[in-house]
Short mmCIF file of C-alpha atoms and ligand atoms in Angstrom, two decimals:
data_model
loop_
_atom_site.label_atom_id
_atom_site.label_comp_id
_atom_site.label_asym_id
_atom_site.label_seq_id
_atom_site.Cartn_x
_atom_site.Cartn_y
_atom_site.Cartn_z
CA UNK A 112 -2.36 -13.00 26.12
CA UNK A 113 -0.65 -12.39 22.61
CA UNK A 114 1.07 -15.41 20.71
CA UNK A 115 3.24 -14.16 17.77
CA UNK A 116 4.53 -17.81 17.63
CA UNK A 117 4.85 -19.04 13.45
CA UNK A 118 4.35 -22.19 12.00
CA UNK A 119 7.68 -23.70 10.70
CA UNK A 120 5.75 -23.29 7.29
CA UNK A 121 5.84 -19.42 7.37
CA UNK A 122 9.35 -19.36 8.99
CA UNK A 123 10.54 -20.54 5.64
CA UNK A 124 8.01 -18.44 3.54
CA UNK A 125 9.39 -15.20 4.87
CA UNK A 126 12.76 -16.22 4.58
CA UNK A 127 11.92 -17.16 0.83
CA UNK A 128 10.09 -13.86 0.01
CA UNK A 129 13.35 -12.05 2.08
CA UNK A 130 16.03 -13.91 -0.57
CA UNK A 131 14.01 -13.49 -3.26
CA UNK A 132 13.73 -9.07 -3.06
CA UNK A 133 17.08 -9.17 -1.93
CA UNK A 134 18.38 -11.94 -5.07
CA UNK A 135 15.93 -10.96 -7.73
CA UNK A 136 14.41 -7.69 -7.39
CA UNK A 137 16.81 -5.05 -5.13
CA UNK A 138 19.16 -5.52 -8.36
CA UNK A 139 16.50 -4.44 -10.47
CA UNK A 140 15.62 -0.87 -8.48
CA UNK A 141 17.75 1.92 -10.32
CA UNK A 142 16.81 0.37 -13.36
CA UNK A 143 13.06 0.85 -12.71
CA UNK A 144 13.71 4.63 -10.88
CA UNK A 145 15.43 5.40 -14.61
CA UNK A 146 13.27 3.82 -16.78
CA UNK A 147 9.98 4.69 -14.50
CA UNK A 148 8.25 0.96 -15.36
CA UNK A 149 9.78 -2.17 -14.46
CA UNK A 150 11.58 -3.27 -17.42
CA UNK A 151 9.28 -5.71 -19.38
CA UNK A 152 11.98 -8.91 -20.33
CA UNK A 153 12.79 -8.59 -16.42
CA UNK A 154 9.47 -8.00 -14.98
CA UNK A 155 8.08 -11.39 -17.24
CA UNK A 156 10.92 -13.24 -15.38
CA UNK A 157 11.18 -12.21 -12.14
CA UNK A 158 6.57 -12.83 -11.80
CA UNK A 159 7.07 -15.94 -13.19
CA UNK A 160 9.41 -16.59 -10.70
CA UNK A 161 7.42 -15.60 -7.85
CA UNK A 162 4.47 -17.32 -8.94
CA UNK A 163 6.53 -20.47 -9.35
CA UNK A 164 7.57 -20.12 -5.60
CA UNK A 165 3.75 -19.19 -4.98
CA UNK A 166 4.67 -15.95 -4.00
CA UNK A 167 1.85 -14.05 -6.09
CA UNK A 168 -1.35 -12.74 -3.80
CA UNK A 169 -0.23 -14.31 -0.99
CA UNK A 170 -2.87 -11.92 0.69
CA UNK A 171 -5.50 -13.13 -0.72
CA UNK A 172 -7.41 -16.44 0.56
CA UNK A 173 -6.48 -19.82 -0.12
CA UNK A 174 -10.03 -20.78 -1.83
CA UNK A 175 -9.40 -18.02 -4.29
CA UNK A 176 -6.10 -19.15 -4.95
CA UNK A 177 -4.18 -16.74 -2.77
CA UNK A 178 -1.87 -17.86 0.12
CA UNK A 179 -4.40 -18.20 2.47
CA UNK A 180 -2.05 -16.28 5.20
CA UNK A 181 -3.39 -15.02 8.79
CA UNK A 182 -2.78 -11.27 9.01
CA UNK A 183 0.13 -11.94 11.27
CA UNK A 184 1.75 -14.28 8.55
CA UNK A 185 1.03 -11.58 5.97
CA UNK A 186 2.64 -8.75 8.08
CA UNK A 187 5.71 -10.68 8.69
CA UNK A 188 5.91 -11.36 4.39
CA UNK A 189 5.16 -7.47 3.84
CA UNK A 190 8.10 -6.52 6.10
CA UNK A 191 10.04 -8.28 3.54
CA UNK A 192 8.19 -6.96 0.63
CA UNK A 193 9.45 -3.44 2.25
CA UNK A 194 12.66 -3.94 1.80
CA UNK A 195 12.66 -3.41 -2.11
CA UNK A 196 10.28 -0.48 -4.09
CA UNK A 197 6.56 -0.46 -4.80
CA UNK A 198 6.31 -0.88 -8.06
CA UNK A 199 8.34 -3.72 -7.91
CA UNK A 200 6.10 -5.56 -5.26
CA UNK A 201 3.10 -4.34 -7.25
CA UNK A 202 4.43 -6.19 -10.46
CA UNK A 203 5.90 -9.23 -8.97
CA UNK A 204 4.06 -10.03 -6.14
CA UNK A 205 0.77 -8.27 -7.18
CA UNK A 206 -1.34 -5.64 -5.88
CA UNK A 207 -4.70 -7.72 -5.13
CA UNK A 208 -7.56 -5.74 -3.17
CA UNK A 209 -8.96 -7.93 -0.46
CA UNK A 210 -12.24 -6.13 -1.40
CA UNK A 211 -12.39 -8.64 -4.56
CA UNK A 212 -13.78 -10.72 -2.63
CA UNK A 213 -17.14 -8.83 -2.86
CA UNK A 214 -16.74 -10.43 -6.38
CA UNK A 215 -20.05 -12.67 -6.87
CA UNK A 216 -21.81 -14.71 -9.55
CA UNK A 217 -19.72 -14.38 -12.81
CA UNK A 218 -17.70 -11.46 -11.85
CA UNK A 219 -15.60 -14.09 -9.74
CA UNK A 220 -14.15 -16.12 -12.89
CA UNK A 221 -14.52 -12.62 -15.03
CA UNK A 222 -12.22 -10.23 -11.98
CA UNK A 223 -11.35 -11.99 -8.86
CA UNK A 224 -9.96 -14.96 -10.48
CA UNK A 225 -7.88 -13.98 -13.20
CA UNK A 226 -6.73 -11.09 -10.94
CA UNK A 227 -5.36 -13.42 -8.11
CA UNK A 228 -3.82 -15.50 -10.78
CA UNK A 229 -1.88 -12.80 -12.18
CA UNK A 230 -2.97 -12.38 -15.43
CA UNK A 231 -5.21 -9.30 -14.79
CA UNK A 232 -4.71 -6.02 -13.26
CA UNK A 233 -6.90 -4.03 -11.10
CA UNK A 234 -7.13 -0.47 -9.84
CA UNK A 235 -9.23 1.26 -7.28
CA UNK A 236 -10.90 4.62 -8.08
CA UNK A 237 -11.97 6.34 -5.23
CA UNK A 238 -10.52 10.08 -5.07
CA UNK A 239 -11.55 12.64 -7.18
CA UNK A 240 -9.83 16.29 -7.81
CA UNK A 241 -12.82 17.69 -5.13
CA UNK A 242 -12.72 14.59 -2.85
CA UNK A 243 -9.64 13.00 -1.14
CA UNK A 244 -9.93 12.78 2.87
CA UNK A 245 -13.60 13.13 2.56
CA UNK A 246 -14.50 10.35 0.49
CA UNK A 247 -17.82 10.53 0.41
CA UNK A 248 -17.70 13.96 -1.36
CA UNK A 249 -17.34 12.54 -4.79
CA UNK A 250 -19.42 13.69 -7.67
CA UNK A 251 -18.94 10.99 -9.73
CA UNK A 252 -22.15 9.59 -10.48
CA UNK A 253 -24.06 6.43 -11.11
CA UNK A 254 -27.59 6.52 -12.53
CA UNK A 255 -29.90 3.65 -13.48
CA UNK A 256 -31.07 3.48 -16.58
CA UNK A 257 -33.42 0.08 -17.24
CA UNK A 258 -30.65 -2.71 -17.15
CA UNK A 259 -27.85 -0.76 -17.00
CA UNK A 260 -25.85 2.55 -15.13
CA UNK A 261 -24.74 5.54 -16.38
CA UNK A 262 -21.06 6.73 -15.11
CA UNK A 263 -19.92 10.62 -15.59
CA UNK A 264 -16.87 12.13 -13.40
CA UNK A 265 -13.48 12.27 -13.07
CA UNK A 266 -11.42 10.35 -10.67
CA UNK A 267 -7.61 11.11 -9.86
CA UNK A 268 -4.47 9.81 -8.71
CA UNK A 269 -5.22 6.65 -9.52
CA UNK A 270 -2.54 4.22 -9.43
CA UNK A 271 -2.31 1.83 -12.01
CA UNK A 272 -5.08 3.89 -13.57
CA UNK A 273 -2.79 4.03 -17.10
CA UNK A 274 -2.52 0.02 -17.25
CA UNK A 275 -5.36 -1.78 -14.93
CA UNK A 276 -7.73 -3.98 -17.26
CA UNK A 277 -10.96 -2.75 -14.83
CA UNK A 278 -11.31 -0.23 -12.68
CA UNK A 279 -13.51 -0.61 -9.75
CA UNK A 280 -14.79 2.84 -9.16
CA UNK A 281 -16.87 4.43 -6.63
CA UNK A 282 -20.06 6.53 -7.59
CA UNK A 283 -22.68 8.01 -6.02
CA UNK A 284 -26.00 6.65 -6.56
CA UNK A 285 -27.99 8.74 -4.00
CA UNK A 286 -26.70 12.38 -3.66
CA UNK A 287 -28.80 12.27 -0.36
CA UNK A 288 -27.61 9.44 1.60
CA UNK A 289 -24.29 9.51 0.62
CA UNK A 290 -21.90 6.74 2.65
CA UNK A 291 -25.50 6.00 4.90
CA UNK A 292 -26.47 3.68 0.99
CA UNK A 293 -25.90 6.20 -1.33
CA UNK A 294 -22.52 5.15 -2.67
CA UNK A 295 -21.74 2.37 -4.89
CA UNK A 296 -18.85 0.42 -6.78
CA UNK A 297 -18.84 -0.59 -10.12
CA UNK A 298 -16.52 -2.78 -11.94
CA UNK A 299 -15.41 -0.73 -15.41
CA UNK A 300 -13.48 -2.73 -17.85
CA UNK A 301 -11.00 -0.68 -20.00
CA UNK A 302 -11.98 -0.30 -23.34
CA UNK A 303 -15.81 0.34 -22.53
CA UNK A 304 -17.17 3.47 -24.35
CA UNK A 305 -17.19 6.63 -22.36
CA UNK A 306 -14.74 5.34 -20.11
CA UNK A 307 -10.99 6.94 -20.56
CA UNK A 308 -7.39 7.16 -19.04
CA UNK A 309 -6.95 11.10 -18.83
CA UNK A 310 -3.41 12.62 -17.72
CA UNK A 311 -1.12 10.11 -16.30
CA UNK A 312 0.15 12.25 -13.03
CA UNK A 313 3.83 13.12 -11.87
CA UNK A 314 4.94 12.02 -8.69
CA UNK A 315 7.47 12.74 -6.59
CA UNK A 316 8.39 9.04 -5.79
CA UNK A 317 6.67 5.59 -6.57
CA UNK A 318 8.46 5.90 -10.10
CA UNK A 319 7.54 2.66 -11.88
CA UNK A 320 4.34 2.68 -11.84
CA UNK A 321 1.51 5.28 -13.09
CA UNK A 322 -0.97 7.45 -11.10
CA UNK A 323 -3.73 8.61 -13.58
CA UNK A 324 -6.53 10.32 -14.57
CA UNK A 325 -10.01 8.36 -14.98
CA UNK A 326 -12.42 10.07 -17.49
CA UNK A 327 -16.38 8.57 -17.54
CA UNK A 328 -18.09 10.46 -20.24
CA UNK A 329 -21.70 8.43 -20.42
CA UNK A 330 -20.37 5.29 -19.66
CA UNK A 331 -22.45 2.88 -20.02
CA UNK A 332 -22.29 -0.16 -18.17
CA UNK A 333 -24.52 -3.51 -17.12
CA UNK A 334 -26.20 -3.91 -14.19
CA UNK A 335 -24.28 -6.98 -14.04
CA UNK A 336 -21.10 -4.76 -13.09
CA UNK A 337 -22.26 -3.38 -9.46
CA UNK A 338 -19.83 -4.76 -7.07
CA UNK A 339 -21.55 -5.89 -3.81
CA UNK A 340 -24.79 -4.25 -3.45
CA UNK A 341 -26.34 -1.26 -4.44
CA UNK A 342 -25.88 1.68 -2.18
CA UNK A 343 -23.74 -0.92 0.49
CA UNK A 344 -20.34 0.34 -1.69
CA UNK A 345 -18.92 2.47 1.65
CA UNK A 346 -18.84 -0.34 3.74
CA UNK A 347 -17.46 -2.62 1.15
CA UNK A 348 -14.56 -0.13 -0.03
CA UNK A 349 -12.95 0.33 3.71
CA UNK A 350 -14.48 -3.08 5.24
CA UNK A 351 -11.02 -4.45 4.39
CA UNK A 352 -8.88 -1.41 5.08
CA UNK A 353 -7.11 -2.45 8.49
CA UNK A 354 -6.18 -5.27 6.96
CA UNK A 355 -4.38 -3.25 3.95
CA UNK A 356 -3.07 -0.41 6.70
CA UNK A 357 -1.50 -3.00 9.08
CA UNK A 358 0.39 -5.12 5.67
CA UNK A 359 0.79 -2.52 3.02
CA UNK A 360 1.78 1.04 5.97
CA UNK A 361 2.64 -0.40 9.29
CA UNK A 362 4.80 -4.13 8.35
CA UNK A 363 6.31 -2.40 5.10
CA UNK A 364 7.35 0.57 7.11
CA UNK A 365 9.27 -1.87 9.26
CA UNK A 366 10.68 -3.58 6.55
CA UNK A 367 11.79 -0.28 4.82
CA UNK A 368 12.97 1.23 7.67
CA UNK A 369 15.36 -2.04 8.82
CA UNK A 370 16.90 -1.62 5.35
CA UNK A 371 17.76 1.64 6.10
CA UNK A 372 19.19 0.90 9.62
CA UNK A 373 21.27 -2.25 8.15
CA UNK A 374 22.99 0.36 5.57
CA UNK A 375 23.39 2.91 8.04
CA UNK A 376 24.85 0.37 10.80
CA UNK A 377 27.31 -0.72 7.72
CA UNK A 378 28.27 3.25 7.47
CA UNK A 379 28.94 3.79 10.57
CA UNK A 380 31.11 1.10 11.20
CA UNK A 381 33.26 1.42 8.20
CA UNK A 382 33.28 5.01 7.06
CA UNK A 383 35.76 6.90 9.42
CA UNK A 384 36.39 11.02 9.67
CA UNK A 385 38.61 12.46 11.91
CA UNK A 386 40.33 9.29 12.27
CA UNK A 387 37.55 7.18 13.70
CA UNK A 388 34.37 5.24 12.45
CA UNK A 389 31.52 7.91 12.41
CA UNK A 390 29.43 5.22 14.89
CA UNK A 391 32.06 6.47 17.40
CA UNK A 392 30.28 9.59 17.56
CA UNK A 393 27.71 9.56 20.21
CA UNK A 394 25.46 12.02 17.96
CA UNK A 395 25.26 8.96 15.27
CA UNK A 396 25.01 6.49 17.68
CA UNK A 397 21.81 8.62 18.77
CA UNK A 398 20.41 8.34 15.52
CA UNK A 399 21.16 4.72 15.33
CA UNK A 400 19.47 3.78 18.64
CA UNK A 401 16.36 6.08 17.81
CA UNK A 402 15.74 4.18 14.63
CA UNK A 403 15.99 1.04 16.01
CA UNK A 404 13.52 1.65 18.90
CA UNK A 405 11.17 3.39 16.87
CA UNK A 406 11.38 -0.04 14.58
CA UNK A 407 11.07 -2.03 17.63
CA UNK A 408 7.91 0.09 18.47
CA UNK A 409 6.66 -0.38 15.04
CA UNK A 410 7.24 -3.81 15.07
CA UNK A 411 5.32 -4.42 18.03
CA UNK A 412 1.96 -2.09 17.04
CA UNK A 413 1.74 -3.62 13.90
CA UNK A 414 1.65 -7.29 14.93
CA UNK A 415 -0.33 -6.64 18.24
CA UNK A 416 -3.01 -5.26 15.96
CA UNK A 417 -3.11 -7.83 13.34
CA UNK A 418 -2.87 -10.55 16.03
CA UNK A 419 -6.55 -9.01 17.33
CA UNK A 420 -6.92 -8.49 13.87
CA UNK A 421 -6.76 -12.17 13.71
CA UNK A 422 -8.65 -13.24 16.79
CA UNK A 423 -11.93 -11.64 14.66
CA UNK A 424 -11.72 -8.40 16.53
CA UNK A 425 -11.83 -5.20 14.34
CA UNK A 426 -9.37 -3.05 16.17
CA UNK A 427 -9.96 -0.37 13.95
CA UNK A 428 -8.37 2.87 16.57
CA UNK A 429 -5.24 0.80 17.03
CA UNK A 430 -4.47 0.34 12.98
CA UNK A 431 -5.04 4.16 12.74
CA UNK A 432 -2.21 4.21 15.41
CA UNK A 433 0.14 1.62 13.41
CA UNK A 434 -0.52 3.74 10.64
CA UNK A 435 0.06 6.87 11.84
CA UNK A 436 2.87 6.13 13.88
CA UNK A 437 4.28 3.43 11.35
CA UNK A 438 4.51 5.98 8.21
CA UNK A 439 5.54 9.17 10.43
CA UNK A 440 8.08 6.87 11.74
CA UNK A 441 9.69 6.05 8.55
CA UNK A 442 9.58 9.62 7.66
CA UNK A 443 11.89 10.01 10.55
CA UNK A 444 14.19 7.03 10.14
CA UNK A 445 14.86 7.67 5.51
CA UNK A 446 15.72 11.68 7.19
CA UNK A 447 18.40 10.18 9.78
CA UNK A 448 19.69 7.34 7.16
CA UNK A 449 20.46 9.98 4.55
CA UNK A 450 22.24 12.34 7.68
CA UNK A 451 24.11 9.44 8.51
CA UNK A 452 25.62 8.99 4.84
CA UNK A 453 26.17 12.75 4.12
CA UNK A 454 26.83 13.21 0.71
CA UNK A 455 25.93 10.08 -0.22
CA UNK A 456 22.52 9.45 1.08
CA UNK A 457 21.41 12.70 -1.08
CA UNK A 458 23.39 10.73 -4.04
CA UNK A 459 21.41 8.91 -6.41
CA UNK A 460 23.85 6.62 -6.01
CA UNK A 461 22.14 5.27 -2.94
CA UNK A 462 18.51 3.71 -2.76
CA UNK A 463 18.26 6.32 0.22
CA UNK A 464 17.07 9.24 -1.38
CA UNK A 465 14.43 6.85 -3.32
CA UNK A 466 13.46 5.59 -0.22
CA UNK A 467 12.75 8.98 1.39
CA UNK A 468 10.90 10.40 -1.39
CA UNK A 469 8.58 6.66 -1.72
CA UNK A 470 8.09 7.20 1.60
CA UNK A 471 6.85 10.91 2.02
CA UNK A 472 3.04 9.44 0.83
CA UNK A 473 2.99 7.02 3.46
CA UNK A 474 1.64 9.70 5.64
CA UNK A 475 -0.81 11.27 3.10
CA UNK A 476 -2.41 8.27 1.22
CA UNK A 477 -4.86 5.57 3.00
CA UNK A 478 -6.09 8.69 5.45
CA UNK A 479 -3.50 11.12 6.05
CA UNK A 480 -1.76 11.83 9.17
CA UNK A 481 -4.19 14.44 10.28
CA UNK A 482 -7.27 12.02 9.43
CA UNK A 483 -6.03 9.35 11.58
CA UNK A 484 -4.98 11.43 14.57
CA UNK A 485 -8.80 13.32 14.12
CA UNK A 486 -9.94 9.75 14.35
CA UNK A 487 -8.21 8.80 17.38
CA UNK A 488 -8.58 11.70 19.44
CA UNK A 489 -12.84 11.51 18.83
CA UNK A 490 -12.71 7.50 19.83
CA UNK A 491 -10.46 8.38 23.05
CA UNK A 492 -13.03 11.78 23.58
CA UNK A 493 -15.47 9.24 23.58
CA UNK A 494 -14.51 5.80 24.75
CA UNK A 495 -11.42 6.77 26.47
CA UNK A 496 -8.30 5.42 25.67
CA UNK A 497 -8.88 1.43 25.61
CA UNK A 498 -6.27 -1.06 24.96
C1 FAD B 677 1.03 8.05 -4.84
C2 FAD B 677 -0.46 8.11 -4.63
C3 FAD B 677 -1.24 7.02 -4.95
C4 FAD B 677 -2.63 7.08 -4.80
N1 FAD B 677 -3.39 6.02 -5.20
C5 FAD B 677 -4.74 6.12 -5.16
C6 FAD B 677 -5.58 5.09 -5.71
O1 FAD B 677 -5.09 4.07 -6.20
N2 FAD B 677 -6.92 5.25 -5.65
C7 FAD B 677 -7.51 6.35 -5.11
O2 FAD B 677 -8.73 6.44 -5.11
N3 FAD B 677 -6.75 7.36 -4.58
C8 FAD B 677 -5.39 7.28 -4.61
N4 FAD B 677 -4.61 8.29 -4.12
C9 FAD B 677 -5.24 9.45 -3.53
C10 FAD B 677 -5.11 9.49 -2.00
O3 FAD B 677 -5.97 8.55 -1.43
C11 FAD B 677 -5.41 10.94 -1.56
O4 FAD B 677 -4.34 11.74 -1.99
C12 FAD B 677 -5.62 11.05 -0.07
O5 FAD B 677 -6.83 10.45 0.32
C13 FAD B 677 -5.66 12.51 0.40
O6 FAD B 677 -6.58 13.24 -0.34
P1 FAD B 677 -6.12 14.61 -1.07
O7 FAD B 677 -4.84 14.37 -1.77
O8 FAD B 677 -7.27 15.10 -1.86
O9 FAD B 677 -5.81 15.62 0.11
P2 FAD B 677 -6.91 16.48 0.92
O10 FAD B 677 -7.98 15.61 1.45
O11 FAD B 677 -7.29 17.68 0.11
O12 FAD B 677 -6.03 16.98 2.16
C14 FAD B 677 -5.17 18.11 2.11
C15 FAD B 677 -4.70 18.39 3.53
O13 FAD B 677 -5.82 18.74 4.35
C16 FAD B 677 -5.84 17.91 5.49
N5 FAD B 677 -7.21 17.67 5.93
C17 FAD B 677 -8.28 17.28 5.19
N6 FAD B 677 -9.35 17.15 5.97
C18 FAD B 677 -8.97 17.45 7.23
C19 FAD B 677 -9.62 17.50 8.51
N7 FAD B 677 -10.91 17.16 8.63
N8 FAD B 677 -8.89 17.85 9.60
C20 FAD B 677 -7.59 18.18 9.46
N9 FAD B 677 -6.92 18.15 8.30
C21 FAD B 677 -7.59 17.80 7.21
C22 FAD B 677 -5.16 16.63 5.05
O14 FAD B 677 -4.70 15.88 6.14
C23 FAD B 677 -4.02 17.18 4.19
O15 FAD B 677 -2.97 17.61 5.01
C24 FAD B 677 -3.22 8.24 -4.26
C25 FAD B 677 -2.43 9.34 -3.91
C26 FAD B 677 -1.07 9.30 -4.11
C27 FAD B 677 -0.25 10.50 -3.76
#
């Protein structure tokens, strides 16, 4: 039995986070492609905004000062989220790591706090130029020394690396046992000695935001500043990651892919050639009805999962399905949205080519698309395929 019903109360909280990207921050998207940051004067409005509708960390729970929202609630507020750029939902509506809640003692009014409040930013440094897919291949390490740690390595891609106040990195602390208690996180504020923002790294899309370099030369840092426990930083890094993969991959993906259909149904029923509307044309009209099943079939995954999700089940084969399926998905449906406006969709003039450049990572960052089909073919090799 699966009951998507919403409460009256998050009815109207998606349809105030949907007016609000499509009011306040869709307007603001070529500026922030040009410029590559979110233009200061607007950003300082538009977050004050949001946080004056209580739109800021609505992920994050209620005690904390978050909204408090079941994963199905959040999934319904991240397909509207999707419907404007990253960098823009990272600025306004803040990009707040569930795993702050390993926070504990002081490092709760010192990180998770502040963080959920908006007035710090965090990033999360786990890959490293020898160790993306396979995590727990970092060389980045952590070494006690009386009441403090010792950090050297270099960690990469980081986003937000170039402006986060901490960094909450991920070093090894026994070269033996690896992710079985040999890796832990450490909280790193900017500013401490030995620790440095190297290159800030090019990307293809997500313009607006950085993706940089992390540099720890002999950092040294309090003991005070190990996140969670010692050796148990593994299981607190990805404890939170369906969570993440169902709001940030599989509802976004919906939300950026319905943006797409809605400008593509628009096309097709006003631009004509050869005397007719293009969505005359069966071959568009195939396009069209793909997308919108494959949205529909999004749709569905994503809030199945987060509804067992919700129920206190970890349904951890099924979000590597929503995210696989959700991101190659919306690889499919930016490619048919920019057929569908010719010229046009390849034209900056268009948020369609943005959108199918921001969207070619989907499928490579938070496990890549080979990762999560490796890690559904062993659990149906072994378990068979349960639903
Ligand atoms: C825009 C962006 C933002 C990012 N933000 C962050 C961040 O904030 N923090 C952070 O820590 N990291 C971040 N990353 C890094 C991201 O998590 C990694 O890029 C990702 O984990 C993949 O690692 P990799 O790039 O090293 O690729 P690799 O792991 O080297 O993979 C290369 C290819 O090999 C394939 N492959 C690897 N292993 C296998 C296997 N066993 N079987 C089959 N195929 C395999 C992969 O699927 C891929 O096709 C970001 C990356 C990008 C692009």
């Amino acid at each position: 039995m699966v009951d998507f019903t919403i409460s009256d109360e998050t009815r109207l909280l998606v349809e105030t986070v949907g007016k609000f990207v499509k009011a306040e921050l869709q307007p603001l998207e070529s500026e922030v492609e040009e410029q590559s940051r979110v233009p200061p004067d607007k950003l300082k409005v538009v977050k004050a905004k949001a946080q004056a509708l209580g739109l800021y960390a609505l992920n994050m729970p209620a005690e904390v000062g978050g909204g408090g929202l079941a994963t199905v609630d959040m999934c319904l507020v991240e397909e509207e989220f999707g419907k404007t750029s990253d960098p823009l939902i990272r600025r306004t509506f803040g990009q707040v790591y569930e795993m702050l809640m390993a926070c504990k003692g002081e490092q709760r009014a010192k990180y998770l706090l502040p963080t959920v409040k908006g007035d710090r930013i965090c990033c999360m440094a786990i890959t490293e130029p020898g160790a993306g897919s396979d995590a727990q291949a970092i060389s980045t390490t952590a070494v006690r020394d009386g009441n403090s740690w010792v950090l050297n390595g270099r960690k990469h891609f980081i986003s937000d690396g170039d402006i986060a106040d901490y960094a909450i990195v991920m070093a090894l602390t026994d070269k033996d046992k690896r992710a079985r208690g040999g890796i832990t996180l450490f909280i790193v504020d900017k500013g401490t000695p030995g620790f440095s923002v190297g290159r800030v790294q090019h990307m293809m899309g997500h313009h607006g935001y950085g993706h940089a370099e992390l540099v720890f030369e002999n950092c040294r840092i309090g003991a005070d500043q190990v996140m969670g426990e010692v050796g148990d930083g593994f299981r607190t890094m990805f404890g939170t990651v369906s969570k993440v993969r169902l709001g940030h991959i599989g509802a976004r993906s919906v939300g950026m892919a319905s943006r797409v259909l809605e400008l593509c149904r628009h096309q097709a029923n006003e631009r004509k050639q050869f005397g007719k509307p293009i969505g005359d044309y069966q071959m568009i009209q195939k396009m069209l009805a793909d997308m919108a099943t494959e949205i529909y079939a999004t749709r569905s995954m994503v809030l199945n999962a987060a509804w067992e999700v919700d129920q206190g089940r970890d349904p951890r084969d099924k979000v590597s399905m929503v995210k696989l399926y959700a991101s190659e998905m919306m690889g499919r449906v930016a490619d048919r949205g920019i057929q569908i406006f010719g010229g046009m969709g390849f034209s900056t003039e268009m948020p369609l080519e943005r959108i199918y450049r921001d969207s070619r990572v989907l499928r490579i960052y938070d496990g890549t698309s080979e990762i999560h089909r490796m890690l559904i073919a062993r659990s149906v090799l072994k378990n068979g395929f349960v639903l």
